[in-house]
CSV table of C-alpha atoms in Angstrom, one decimal:
chain,number,residue,atom,x,y,z
A,224,MET,CA,-35.4,31.7,105.9
A,225,SER,CA,-39.1,30.8,106.3
A,226,THR,CA,-40.5,30.3,109.6
A,227,MET,CA,-43.2,27.5,110.6
A,228,HIS,CA,-45.7,30.3,110.4
A,229,ASP,CA,-44.9,31.2,107.0
A,230,ASN,CA,-45.2,27.3,105.9
A,231,GLU,CA,-48.9,26.9,107.7
A,232,PRO,CA,-50.9,27.3,104.3
A,233,LEU,CA,-48.4,24.3,103.0
A,234,ALA,CA,-49.3,22.6,106.0
A,235,GLU,CA,-53.1,23.1,105.6
A,236,PHE,CA,-52.9,22.4,102.0
A,237,ALA,CA,-51.1,19.0,102.6
A,238,ASP,CA,-53.4,18.1,105.4
A,239,LEU,CA,-56.5,18.8,103.1
A,240,VAL,CA,-55.0,16.7,100.0
A,241,LEU,CA,-54.7,13.9,102.4
A,242,ASN,CA,-57.7,13.8,103.9
A,243,VAL,CA,-59.8,14.5,100.7
A,244,GLY,CA,-58.1,11.4,99.3
A,245,ARG,CA,-58.8,9.4,102.1
A,246,LEU,CA,-62.5,10.5,101.8
A,247,ILE,CA,-62.8,9.7,98.0
A,248,ARG,CA,-61.4,6.5,98.6
A,249,ALA,CA,-64.0,5.8,101.4
A,250,HIS,CA,-66.9,6.7,98.8
A,251,THR,CA,-65.5,4.4,96.2
A,252,PRO,CA,-68.3,1.8,95.6
A,253,ALA,CA,-67.2,-1.7,96.9
A,254,GLY,CA,-68.1,-4.8,94.7
A,255,SER,CA,-67.1,-7.2,91.9
A,256,GLU,CA,-66.4,-4.3,89.3
A,257,ILE,CA,-63.6,-2.8,91.1
A,258,VAL,CA,-60.4,-4.8,92.2
A,259,ALA,CA,-59.9,-3.9,95.9
A,260,LEU,CA,-56.1,-2.7,96.4
A,261,THR,CA,-54.3,-2.2,99.7
A,262,GLU,CA,-52.7,1.1,100.2
A,263,THR,CA,-49.4,-0.1,99.1
A,264,GLU,CA,-50.6,-1.5,96.0
A,265,ARG,CA,-52.6,1.5,95.2
A,266,GLN,CA,-49.4,3.4,95.4
A,267,VAL,CA,-47.2,0.9,93.6
A,268,MET,CA,-49.9,0.7,90.8
A,269,ARG,CA,-50.0,4.6,90.6
A,270,LEU,CA,-46.2,4.6,90.0
A,271,ILE,CA,-46.4,1.9,87.5
A,272,ASP,CA,-49.3,3.6,85.7
A,273,LEU,CA,-46.9,7.0,85.5
A,274,HIS,CA,-43.9,4.9,84.6
A,275,PRO,CA,-44.9,2.0,82.6
A,276,GLY,CA,-41.9,-0.4,82.2
A,277,CYS,CA,-40.2,0.7,85.2
A,278,ALA,CA,-37.9,-1.7,87.4
A,279,PRO,CA,-39.2,-2.5,91.0
A,280,SER,CA,-36.0,-0.7,92.6
A,281,ASP,CA,-37.4,2.4,90.6
A,282,ILE,CA,-40.7,2.2,91.9
A,283,ALA,CA,-39.4,1.8,95.3
A,284,ALA,CA,-37.2,4.7,94.8
A,285,ARG,CA,-40.0,6.9,93.3
A,286,GLY,CA,-42.5,6.2,95.9
A,287,ARG,CA,-40.0,6.5,98.9
A,288,LEU,CA,-41.1,2.7,99.7
A,289,GLN,CA,-38.9,-0.2,101.2
A,290,ARG,CA,-38.2,-2.8,98.5
A,291,THR,CA,-39.4,-5.6,100.5
A,292,ASN,CA,-42.9,-3.6,100.7
A,293,VAL,CA,-42.7,-2.9,96.9
A,294,SER,CA,-41.9,-7.0,96.3
A,295,ALA,CA,-44.8,-7.9,98.5
A,296,ALA,CA,-47.2,-5.3,96.6
A,297,LEU,CA,-46.1,-6.5,93.2
A,298,ARG,CA,-46.6,-10.2,94.3
A,299,GLY,CA,-49.9,-9.0,95.3
A,300,LEU,CA,-50.9,-6.9,92.3
A,301,GLU,CA,-49.5,-9.9,89.8
A,302,GLY,CA,-51.8,-12.4,91.8
A,303,LYS,CA,-54.7,-9.8,91.1
A,304,GLY,CA,-54.0,-9.9,87.3
A,305,MET,CA,-53.1,-5.9,87.3
A,306,ILE,CA,-49.6,-6.1,86.4
A,307,ARG,CA,-47.0,-8.0,84.5
A,308,ARG,CA,-43.5,-8.4,85.1
A,309,THR,CA,-41.0,-8.9,82.1
A,310,ALA,CA,-37.5,-9.9,82.3
A,311,THR,CA,-35.3,-7.7,80.2
A,312,GLY,CA,-31.7,-8.8,80.4
A,313,ARG,CA,-30.8,-8.8,84.0
A,314,GLN,CA,-33.8,-6.4,84.8
A,315,VAL,CA,-37.4,-6.7,85.4
A,316,SER,CA,-39.7,-4.0,83.9
A,317,VAL,CA,-43.4,-3.8,85.4
A,318,THR,CA,-46.1,-3.0,83.3
A,319,PRO,CA,-49.9,-2.6,83.9
A,320,THR,CA,-52.4,-5.2,82.4
A,321,ARG,CA,-55.5,-4.5,80.5
A,322,LEU,CA,-57.5,-5.5,83.6
A,323,ALA,CA,-55.5,-2.6,85.3
A,324,ALA,CA,-56.7,-0.3,82.7
A,325,THR,CA,-60.3,-1.5,83.0
A,326,ASN,CA,-60.2,-1.0,86.7
A,327,LEU,CA,-58.7,2.3,86.9
A,328,ARG,CA,-61.5,3.5,84.3
A,329,ARG,CA,-64.1,2.2,86.6
A,330,LEU,CA,-62.4,3.9,89.7
A,331,ARG,CA,-62.0,7.2,88.0
A,332,ALA,CA,-65.8,6.9,86.7
A,333,ALA,CA,-66.8,6.3,90.2
A,334,TRP,CA,-64.8,9.1,91.6
A,335,ALA,CA,-66.1,11.7,88.9
A,336,THR,CA,-69.4,10.6,89.9
A,337,GLU,CA,-69.0,11.4,93.5
A,338,LEU,CA,-67.2,14.7,92.9
A,339,ALA,CA,-69.9,15.6,90.2
A,340,GLU,CA,-72.6,15.3,93.0
A,341,THR,CA,-70.6,17.1,95.8
A,342,MET,CA,-68.7,20.0,93.9
A,343,ASP,CA,-69.9,23.0,92.1
A,344,THR,CA,-66.8,24.1,90.6
A,345,ASP,CA,-66.1,25.7,87.3
A,346,ARG,CA,-63.7,23.7,84.8
A,347,GLU,CA,-61.0,26.5,84.8
A,348,THR,CA,-60.6,26.3,88.6
A,349,LEU,CA,-60.6,22.5,88.3
A,350,PHE,CA,-57.9,22.7,85.6
A,351,GLN,CA,-55.6,24.7,87.7
A,352,CYS,CA,-56.0,22.4,90.6
A,353,THR,CA,-55.2,19.5,88.4
A,354,GLN,CA,-52.1,21.1,87.2
A,355,LEU,CA,-51.0,21.9,90.5
A,356,LEU,CA,-51.4,18.6,91.8
A,357,ARG,CA,-50.1,16.7,88.9
A,358,ALA,CA,-46.9,19.0,89.1
A,359,LEU,CA,-46.7,18.1,92.8
A,360,GLU,CA,-46.9,14.4,92.2
A,361,GLN,CA,-44.4,14.6,89.4
A,362,ARG,CA,-42.1,16.4,91.6
A,363,LEU,CA,-42.7,14.1,94.6
A,364,THR,CA,-41.8,11.0,92.6
A,365,GLU,CA,-38.8,12.3,91.0
A,366,PRO,CA,-36.2,9.5,91.9
A,367,ALA,CA,-34.1,10.8,95.1
A,368,ASP,CA,-30.6,11.9,94.2
């Protein structure tokens, strides 16, 4: 059985990941080039990018979000031209649009520029960190049992 002290490195890691994500978003340039999204819209859009064609209920389960919040975010994203909802029988599937792909490319370019100006990390370390975070994201967005 692990103690709280044993888990301190995990708590520190989680705190740093959350804060670094917030700081990167804060440095994202504002303007007409990038479509602004709310925090919930960002979460929902990320899940749609990871799982194109998923149903709104799947988005809610994977993101540990309330269905009403997902519905509101989907309406907002649809209004901004970021997603398309398609009825497939009794289900609805949600897919990103070209605008969403363009927006993500612009965001990633802005983030890469920001980090390139502030980081001096070798590619292998960066690759390992990316793999770790990708594995964490995948585990944390697995559907709840």
